[in-house]
Coordinates of C-alpha atoms and ligand atoms in Angstrom, one line a residue:
M892 CA 0.3 -0.5 -0.2
T893 CA 3.2 2.6 0.7
E894 CA 4.5 1.4 -2.4
E895 CA 1.4 2.3 -4.4
L896 CA 1.3 5.3 -2.9
D897 CA 4.5 6.6 -2.2
H898 CA 5.8 8.4 -6.2
G899 CA 9.1 9.7 -4.7
Q900 CA 7.3 12.0 -1.3
T901 CA 7.2 10.4 1.9
P902 CA 3.9 9.9 3.0
A903 CA 3.7 12.6 5.7
T904 CA 4.2 15.0 2.7
Q905 CA 1.4 13.4 0.6
G906 CA -0.8 15.6 2.3
S907 CA -4.1 13.2 2.5
R908 CA -7.6 14.9 3.3
I909 CA -8.2 11.9 5.6
D910 CA -8.6 12.6 8.8
A911 CA -7.8 9.3 10.7
Y912 CA -8.4 10.9 14.2
V913 CA -11.8 12.5 13.2
D914 CA -13.7 11.2 16.2
R915 CA -11.0 12.3 18.4
Y916 CA -12.3 15.2 18.4
A917 CA -13.8 17.2 21.2
A918 CA -17.3 18.4 20.6
R919 CA -16.2 21.7 21.1
A920 CA -13.6 21.3 17.3
T921 CA -16.7 19.7 15.3
G922 CA -17.6 23.2 14.2
M923 CA -14.6 24.3 13.8
V924 CA -14.9 23.7 9.9
A925 CA -13.8 26.5 6.7
S926 CA -16.7 27.2 5.2
E927 CA -17.3 26.8 1.6
I928 CA -16.8 30.4 0.4
R929 CA -12.9 30.1 1.8
A930 CA -12.8 28.6 -1.8
L931 CA -14.2 31.7 -3.1
F932 CA -12.1 34.3 -1.5
A933 CA -8.6 32.2 -2.5
V934 CA -10.0 33.0 -6.3
A935 CA -10.5 36.8 -5.1
S936 CA -7.6 37.3 -4.3
R937 CA -6.6 37.8 -7.3
P938 CA -5.4 40.9 -8.6
E939 CA -8.3 41.3 -11.7
V940 CA -10.5 40.8 -9.0
V941 CA -11.9 43.9 -7.2
S942 CA -11.9 42.6 -3.5
L943 CA -14.8 44.7 -1.6
A944 CA -14.3 41.6 0.7
G945 CA -11.2 41.9 3.0
G946 CA -11.1 44.1 6.1
M947 CA -7.5 44.8 6.2
P948 CA -6.2 47.8 6.7
Y949 CA -4.2 49.6 3.9
V950 CA -1.1 49.6 6.1
T951 CA 1.1 51.0 3.0
A952 CA -0.3 54.1 4.8
L953 CA 2.7 53.6 6.7
P954 CA 5.9 55.3 7.9
L955 CA 7.5 52.2 6.4
D956 CA 10.9 53.0 6.6
M957 CA 10.6 54.4 9.8
V958 CA 9.1 51.2 11.1
G959 CA 12.2 49.7 10.2
E960 CA 14.3 51.8 12.1
L961 CA 12.8 52.1 15.4
V962 CA 12.4 47.6 14.7
S963 CA 16.4 48.0 14.5
D964 CA 16.5 50.5 16.9
L965 CA 15.0 48.5 19.3
V966 CA 17.0 45.1 19.0
T967 CA 20.3 46.9 18.7
R968 CA 19.1 49.1 21.8
R969 CA 16.9 47.0 23.9
G970 CA 17.7 43.4 22.4
P971 CA 17.9 41.6 25.8
V972 CA 14.7 42.9 27.1
A973 CA 13.1 42.8 23.6
L974 CA 14.0 39.3 22.8
Q975 CA 12.4 38.0 26.7
Y976 CA 9.9 36.3 27.6
G977 CA 8.1 38.9 29.6
S978 CA 4.3 38.9 32.1
G979 CA 1.9 37.5 31.4
Q980 CA -0.2 41.1 31.6
G981 CA 2.3 42.5 29.5
D982 CA 5.1 45.3 29.6
P983 CA 3.6 48.0 32.3
H984 CA 5.1 50.8 30.1
L985 CA 3.1 49.8 27.4
R986 CA -0.1 49.1 29.5
E987 CA 0.5 52.6 30.8
Q988 CA 1.0 54.4 26.8
I989 CA -2.8 52.3 26.3
C990 CA -4.2 54.5 28.9
D991 CA -3.3 57.7 27.1
V992 CA -4.7 56.2 23.9
M993 CA -7.9 55.3 25.9
R994 CA -8.3 58.8 27.4
L995 CA -9.5 60.0 23.7
E996 CA -12.6 58.1 24.4
G997 CA -13.5 59.5 27.5
I998 CA -11.7 56.1 29.6
Q999 CA -9.8 57.0 32.9
A1000 CA -7.8 54.2 33.8
G1001 CA -4.7 52.8 35.2
G1002 CA -2.5 50.8 33.1
D1003 CA -2.8 47.7 36.0
D1004 CA -6.2 47.0 34.7
V1005 CA -5.0 46.4 31.2
V1006 CA -3.7 42.8 29.4
V1007 CA -2.5 43.1 26.5
T1008 CA -3.0 40.5 24.4
V1009 CA -2.6 39.3 20.8
G1010 CA -4.7 41.1 18.8
S1011 CA -8.4 41.8 20.5
Q1012 CA -9.0 38.5 18.6
Q1013 CA -7.5 37.2 21.6
A1014 CA -9.2 39.3 24.2
L1015 CA -11.8 37.6 23.1
D1016 CA -10.8 34.3 23.2
L1017 CA -9.7 35.1 26.8
I1018 CA -13.0 36.8 27.7
T1019 CA -15.1 33.5 25.9
R1020 CA -13.0 31.4 27.6
I1021 CA -13.6 33.0 31.6
F1022 CA -16.9 33.3 31.1
I1023 CA -18.3 30.6 28.9
D1024 CA -19.7 27.2 29.4
P1025 CA -21.4 24.8 26.9
G1026 CA -25.1 26.1 25.9
D1027 CA -24.4 29.7 27.8
V1028 CA -26.1 32.5 26.8
V1029 CA -24.0 35.2 25.1
L1030 CA -26.2 38.6 24.1
A1031 CA -24.4 40.2 20.3
E1032 CA -26.2 42.4 17.7
G1033 CA -27.4 41.0 14.2
P1034 CA -25.0 41.3 12.3
S1035 CA -22.2 40.7 14.2
Y1036 CA -18.4 40.8 13.8
V1037 CA -17.8 37.3 12.4
G1038 CA -14.5 36.4 13.8
A1039 CA -16.2 37.1 17.5
L1040 CA -18.8 34.3 16.5
G1041 CA -16.3 31.9 15.5
T1042 CA -14.6 32.1 19.0
F1043 CA -18.3 32.1 20.8
A1044 CA -19.1 28.8 18.6
A1045 CA -15.3 27.3 19.5
Y1046 CA -16.8 27.5 23.0
Q1047 CA -20.4 26.5 21.8
A1048 CA -21.8 29.5 23.3
K1049 CA -25.5 30.2 22.0
V1050 CA -25.5 33.2 20.8
V1051 CA -29.1 35.3 20.5
H1052 CA -29.2 38.2 18.3
I1053 CA -30.5 41.6 19.0
A1054 CA -31.8 43.7 16.3
M1055 CA -30.2 47.1 15.0
D1056 CA -31.1 49.8 13.1
D1057 CA -29.1 52.3 11.4
Q1058 CA -28.7 54.5 15.3
G1059 CA -27.5 50.6 16.4
I1060 CA -28.9 48.3 18.9
L1061 CA -32.2 48.5 19.7
P1062 CA -32.9 49.4 23.5
E1063 CA -36.2 48.0 23.6
S1064 CA -34.7 44.9 22.0
L1065 CA -32.3 44.5 24.0
A1066 CA -34.4 44.7 27.7
Q1067 CA -37.7 42.2 25.7
T1068 CA -34.9 40.2 24.8
I1069 CA -33.1 39.4 28.0
Y1070 CA -36.4 39.3 30.3
A1071 CA -36.9 36.5 28.0
L1072 CA -34.2 35.3 28.6
E1073 CA -34.5 35.6 32.7
T1074 CA -37.9 34.3 32.5
A1075 CA -37.0 31.4 31.0
G1076 CA -34.2 30.2 32.7
A1077 CA -31.8 31.3 31.1
P1078 CA -28.3 33.3 32.7
I1079 CA -27.3 36.0 30.0
K1080 CA -22.9 35.4 30.3
F1081 CA -22.6 38.8 28.5
L1082 CA -23.9 41.2 25.9
Y1083 CA -20.5 41.3 22.9
T1084 CA -21.4 44.7 21.5
I1085 CA -19.7 46.8 18.6
P1086 CA -21.2 50.4 19.6
T1087 CA -18.6 52.4 17.2
F1088 CA -18.1 51.9 14.0
H1089 CA -19.5 48.5 13.6
N1090 CA -18.7 46.0 11.9
P1091 CA -20.0 44.6 9.5
G1092 CA -23.0 47.2 10.1
G1093 CA -21.4 50.7 9.4
V1094 CA -23.5 51.9 11.8
T1095 CA -22.7 53.8 15.3
L1096 CA -25.0 53.2 18.9
N1097 CA -26.0 56.8 19.5
L1098 CA -25.4 59.0 22.3
A1099 CA -29.3 58.4 24.3
R1100 CA -29.0 55.1 23.4
R1101 CA -25.4 54.1 25.1
Q1102 CA -26.8 55.0 27.9
Q1103 CA -30.1 53.4 27.9
V1104 CA -27.8 50.1 26.9
L1105 CA -26.0 50.8 29.8
D1106 CA -29.0 51.2 32.5
I1107 CA -30.6 48.1 30.8
C1108 CA -27.9 46.3 31.2
Q1109 CA -26.6 47.3 34.4
R1110 CA -30.3 47.0 35.7
A1111 CA -30.4 43.3 34.7
G1112 CA -26.5 42.2 36.3
V1113 CA -25.5 42.0 32.3
L1114 CA -22.0 42.1 31.9
I1115 CA -21.1 44.2 28.5
I1116 CA -18.0 43.2 26.4
E1117 CA -17.0 46.5 24.6
D1118 CA -15.0 45.5 21.0
N1119 CA -13.8 49.5 20.2
P1120 CA -11.0 49.0 17.3
Y1121 CA -12.5 51.3 15.1
G1122 CA -13.0 54.4 17.4
L1123 CA -10.8 56.8 16.8
L1124 CA -11.3 56.2 13.0
G1125 CA -13.8 59.0 12.9
F1126 CA -14.5 60.9 10.0
D1127 CA -16.7 64.1 11.8
G1128 CA -15.5 65.1 15.1
E1129 CA -13.9 64.0 18.6
P1130 CA -14.0 60.5 19.3
M1131 CA -17.1 59.2 20.7
R1132 CA -17.2 58.4 24.5
A1133 CA -16.5 54.9 25.2
L1134 CA -18.9 53.1 27.2
R1135 CA -16.8 52.0 29.1
A1136 CA -16.2 55.6 30.6
D1137 CA -19.3 55.8 32.5
N1138 CA -19.4 52.2 33.6
P1139 CA -16.2 50.8 34.9
D1140 CA -17.3 48.1 36.7
G1141 CA -19.7 46.5 34.7
V1142 CA -17.7 47.4 31.0
V1143 CA -15.1 45.3 29.2
Y1144 CA -12.9 47.4 27.2
L1145 CA -11.3 45.6 24.5
G1146 CA -8.8 47.9 22.5
S1147 CA -6.6 47.4 19.7
F1148 CA -3.4 48.9 17.6
S1149 CA -4.4 46.8 13.9
K1150 CA -6.8 49.2 12.7
T1151 CA -4.2 52.9 13.9
L1152 CA -1.0 51.4 13.8
A1153 CA -0.2 47.7 12.3
P1154 CA -2.0 44.4 12.8
G1155 CA 1.0 42.5 12.2
F1156 CA 2.7 43.3 15.4
R1157 CA -0.5 41.8 16.6
V1158 CA -1.0 44.0 19.9
G1159 CA -4.8 44.7 21.5
W1160 CA -5.4 44.6 24.8
A1161 CA -8.4 44.2 27.4
L1162 CA -9.3 46.4 30.1
A1163 CA -11.1 44.8 33.2
P1164 CA -12.5 45.4 36.3
H1165 CA -9.8 44.0 38.8
A1166 CA -11.6 40.2 39.5
I1167 CA -11.8 39.6 35.7
R1168 CA -8.6 41.2 35.2
D1169 CA -6.9 39.0 37.4
K1170 CA -8.5 35.8 35.5
L1171 CA -7.6 37.2 32.1
V1172 CA -4.2 37.5 32.9
L1173 CA -4.0 33.5 34.5
A1174 CA -5.8 32.4 31.3
M1175 CA -3.6 34.3 29.3
E1176 CA -0.4 32.4 31.1
S1177 CA -2.4 29.4 30.1
A1178 CA -2.3 30.5 26.6
V1179 CA 0.9 32.1 25.4
L1180 CA 3.0 32.3 28.4
S1181 CA 3.2 35.9 27.7
H1182 CA 3.0 38.6 24.6
S1183 CA 5.9 39.1 22.5
S1184 CA 8.0 41.5 24.4
F1185 CA 9.9 42.5 21.2
T1186 CA 5.9 43.4 19.3
Q1187 CA 5.1 45.2 23.1
L1188 CA 8.0 47.4 23.1
A1189 CA 7.7 48.6 19.1
V1190 CA 4.0 49.5 19.6
G1191 CA 5.5 51.5 22.9
Q1192 CA 8.6 52.7 20.9
Y1193 CA 6.7 54.1 17.9
L1194 CA 3.6 55.2 20.5
A1195 CA 6.4 57.2 22.4
T1196 CA 8.6 58.5 19.6
Q1197 CA 6.4 58.9 16.5
P1198 CA 3.8 61.5 15.8
W1199 CA 0.7 58.5 16.2
R1200 CA -2.4 60.8 16.1
E1201 CA -0.8 62.2 13.2
Q1202 CA -1.0 59.3 11.8
I1203 CA -4.2 57.8 12.5
K1204 CA -5.2 61.3 11.3
T1205 CA -3.8 59.8 8.2
F1206 CA -5.2 56.9 8.0
R1207 CA -9.0 59.2 8.9
E1208 CA -8.8 60.9 5.6
L1209 CA -7.7 58.0 3.9
Y1210 CA -10.8 56.2 4.6
R1211 CA -12.8 58.6 4.2
E1212 CA -12.0 59.7 0.8
R1213 CA -12.8 55.6 -0.6
R1214 CA -15.9 55.8 2.3
D1215 CA -17.0 58.4 0.0
A1216 CA -15.6 56.4 -3.6
L1217 CA -18.2 53.8 -2.5
L1218 CA -21.0 55.4 -1.3
D1219 CA -20.7 57.9 -4.4
A1220 CA -20.6 54.8 -6.5
L1221 CA -23.1 53.2 -4.9
E1222 CA -25.4 55.8 -5.4
A1223 CA -24.8 56.2 -9.1
L1224 CA -24.6 53.0 -9.8
M1225 CA -26.7 50.3 -8.0
P1226 CA -30.5 49.9 -8.4
P1227 CA -32.8 52.0 -6.4
E1228 CA -34.3 48.2 -4.9
V1229 CA -30.4 47.9 -3.1
T1230 CA -30.4 50.1 0.3
W1231 CA -27.0 50.4 2.8
T1232 CA -25.9 51.8 5.5
R1233 CA -23.8 55.0 5.7
P1234 CA -20.8 55.0 8.3
A1235 CA -19.4 58.0 9.7
G1236 CA -16.4 55.8 10.2
G1237 CA -14.6 52.4 10.3
F1238 CA -14.2 50.4 6.8
F1239 CA -17.9 48.8 6.2
V1240 CA -20.8 49.2 4.3
W1241 CA -23.7 46.9 4.9
A1242 CA -26.2 46.4 2.1
T1243 CA -29.6 45.1 1.8
L1244 CA -31.0 43.5 -1.6
P1245 CA -34.1 43.1 -3.1
E1246 CA -36.3 40.8 -1.4
G1247 CA -35.3 37.3 -3.0
L1248 CA -31.5 38.0 -3.8
D1249 CA -29.7 35.8 -1.8
S1250 CA -25.6 36.9 -1.4
K1251 CA -24.4 33.5 -0.9
A1252 CA -25.8 32.6 -4.1
I1253 CA -24.9 35.3 -6.2
L1254 CA -20.8 35.3 -5.1
P1255 CA -19.7 32.9 -7.4
R1256 CA -21.2 35.1 -10.2
A1257 CA -19.7 37.7 -8.3
V1258 CA -16.5 36.8 -8.2
A1259 CA -16.6 35.7 -11.8
E1260 CA -17.1 39.3 -13.0
R1261 CA -14.3 40.2 -10.9
V1262 CA -15.8 41.6 -7.8
A1263 CA -15.8 40.2 -4.1
F1264 CA -18.0 40.7 -1.1
V1265 CA -18.4 38.7 2.1
P1266 CA -22.2 37.4 2.3
G1267 CA -24.6 37.9 4.9
T1268 CA -24.9 35.1 6.2
G1269 CA -21.5 34.7 7.9
F1270 CA -22.5 37.4 10.3
F1271 CA -25.2 35.4 12.1
S1272 CA -24.5 32.9 14.0
D1273 CA -28.0 30.9 12.4
G1274 CA -27.1 31.9 8.5
S1275 CA -29.3 34.1 8.2
G1276 CA -28.7 37.3 6.7
A1277 CA -29.0 36.7 3.1
R1278 CA -30.7 39.5 2.1
H1279 CA -27.3 41.3 3.3
M1280 CA -23.8 41.4 2.4
R1281 CA -20.7 43.6 3.7
L1282 CA -18.7 46.1 1.0
S1283 CA -15.5 46.7 2.5
Y1284 CA -13.9 50.5 1.6
C1285 CA -10.7 50.1 3.1
Y1286 CA -8.1 48.5 0.8
P1287 CA -8.9 49.1 -2.5
E1288 CA -8.4 52.7 -4.2
P1289 CA -10.7 54.6 -4.8
D1290 CA -11.1 54.2 -8.6
R1291 CA -11.1 50.7 -7.8
I1292 CA -13.5 51.3 -5.9
R1293 CA -16.0 52.5 -8.4
E1294 CA -14.7 49.8 -10.6
G1295 CA -15.9 47.2 -8.3
V1296 CA -18.8 48.9 -7.4
R1297 CA -19.7 48.9 -11.5
R1298 CA -19.3 45.6 -12.0
L1299 CA -21.2 44.1 -8.3
A1300 CA -24.2 46.6 -9.8
G1301 CA -24.2 44.6 -13.3
V1302 CA -24.5 41.3 -11.2
I1303 CA -27.3 42.3 -8.7
E1304 CA -29.2 43.7 -12.3
Q1305 CA -29.1 40.4 -13.8
E1306 CA -29.9 38.8 -10.8
M1307 CA -32.8 40.4 -10.4
Q1308 CA -33.9 39.8 -13.9
L1309 CA -33.6 35.9 -13.4
R1310 CA -36.0 36.5 -10.4
D1311 CA -38.4 38.8 -11.9
T1312 CA -38.0 36.0 -14.8
F1313 CA -38.3 32.7 -13.1
G1314 CA -40.0 33.7 -10.3
T1315 CA -38.8 32.3 -7.4
S1316 CA -36.7 33.3 -4.9
S1317 CA -32.8 31.7 -5.2
V1318 CA -33.0 32.5 -1.1
R1319 CA -31.4 29.1 0.5
D1320 CA -31.3 27.8 3.8
H1321 CA -27.6 29.0 5.5
Q1322 CA -26.4 26.9 8.6
G1323 CA -24.1 27.7 11.1
V1324 CA -20.9 30.4 10.7
D1325 CA -18.8 31.0 8.3
T1326 CA -15.8 32.2 8.9
P1327 CA -13.7 33.4 5.7
G1328 CA -10.0 33.1 7.5
P1329 CA -8.3 36.7 8.9
D1330 CA -7.5 39.1 5.9
L1331 CA -11.2 39.4 5.2
A1332 CA -12.6 39.0 8.8
Ligands
PLP1700 C1 -14.8 44.3 15.5 C2 -13.7 43.7 15.1 N1 -13.2 43.1 16.7 C3 -11.9 42.3 17.0 C4 -11.3 42.1 15.2 C5 -9.5 41.9 15.8 O1 -9.2 42.9 15.9 P1 -7.4 42.2 16.3 O2 -7.4 40.6 17.0 O3 -6.8 42.4 15.2 O4 -7.1 43.5 16.7 C6 -11.2 43.0 14.0 C7 -10.9 42.8 12.3 O5 -11.2 42.7 12.2 C8 -13.0 43.8 14.8 O6 -13.3 43.9 13.3

């Protein structure tokens, strides 16, 4: 048998797709499957395809020479520290600097309450790890961030979605859902929310609702996980006040340097009440011992020596121009039955297709026409959302964005004609969470 298989390769390199250990996995791993749309996105990353799918920050806008010098200087001057293990909670100086960054959103905190994590994605993982047993309830906006839904699924949480409109989560729906779940004897572990420049919704929770959400959760004793990687990337005026600014005991705040500096450093953080912070540090140590001292010190050095506020302004202007390009092109080219949100910051527009169209079914045709987006089904834990799609404007240049919308509008018009001719809805029954992978998160 080995001889039959052996065409000059050793068995270890043959890459068999048969999994000999299929019945040995933990129950939580059975839901971890690559979605079928991953294969399509491999095609979508070809240069001829305009990708309105990826959520990748435009790191080319950074002064890369300066970053190179900074990194080299770090190794030369502080190598023995930068290349050594660090503490589970993270570099103390960086934690103080993180507090300076959060002050821009009205948060008063000390570095002692911060845990530095491998991106805010790891903070999400650690929070879920310390709070969730299989079957526990997590509340999240519908739609919600695909990476968070993947984490909740991995820990076998039951996600209950709360509806949003163009002003963010609906406080009445939140209150009703909490009441219904508590009455049914299903305790809620936390509310996971992205109040500012939502991924994928592109909307921001307004000021009045912020207070309502805080009040509702405080009354019900529901912890809030505020995920805020885009908060400093607003296009108009000052940053929004974070939820955490008005309730230090009831909110765990997650932040990240991925969008304001670069995701390659993988530096994010959690700001948590003391008791939760202690558990996070222990969970962090059991996961990775300590974060990379090297990237933490590099980020610290960047904050200490470079005009980081100016750099954020550069990013904001760049993304504003791209947001405008996307919104103008949608206005000019999309059939009138298609609607979309108008983000005031962040990376994403959430579009709604006419009745009877299914974004996941349309995707292969769109990719054939050289344009890609993320179907709405990835952003709901129950696979609903088929009439929606996420369009991101962070990565392609404005001209490419316009060309992408032109192609997409053509595909949607054809789909509408097919629907009108055959009179049937192509909406399929979707199940589970599609996790398209890190570059598309
Ligand atoms: C809402 C949200 N949360 C968390 C993350 C994770 O970011 P990182 O781990 O790079 O900090 C992302 C990335 O796209 C995001 O959009």
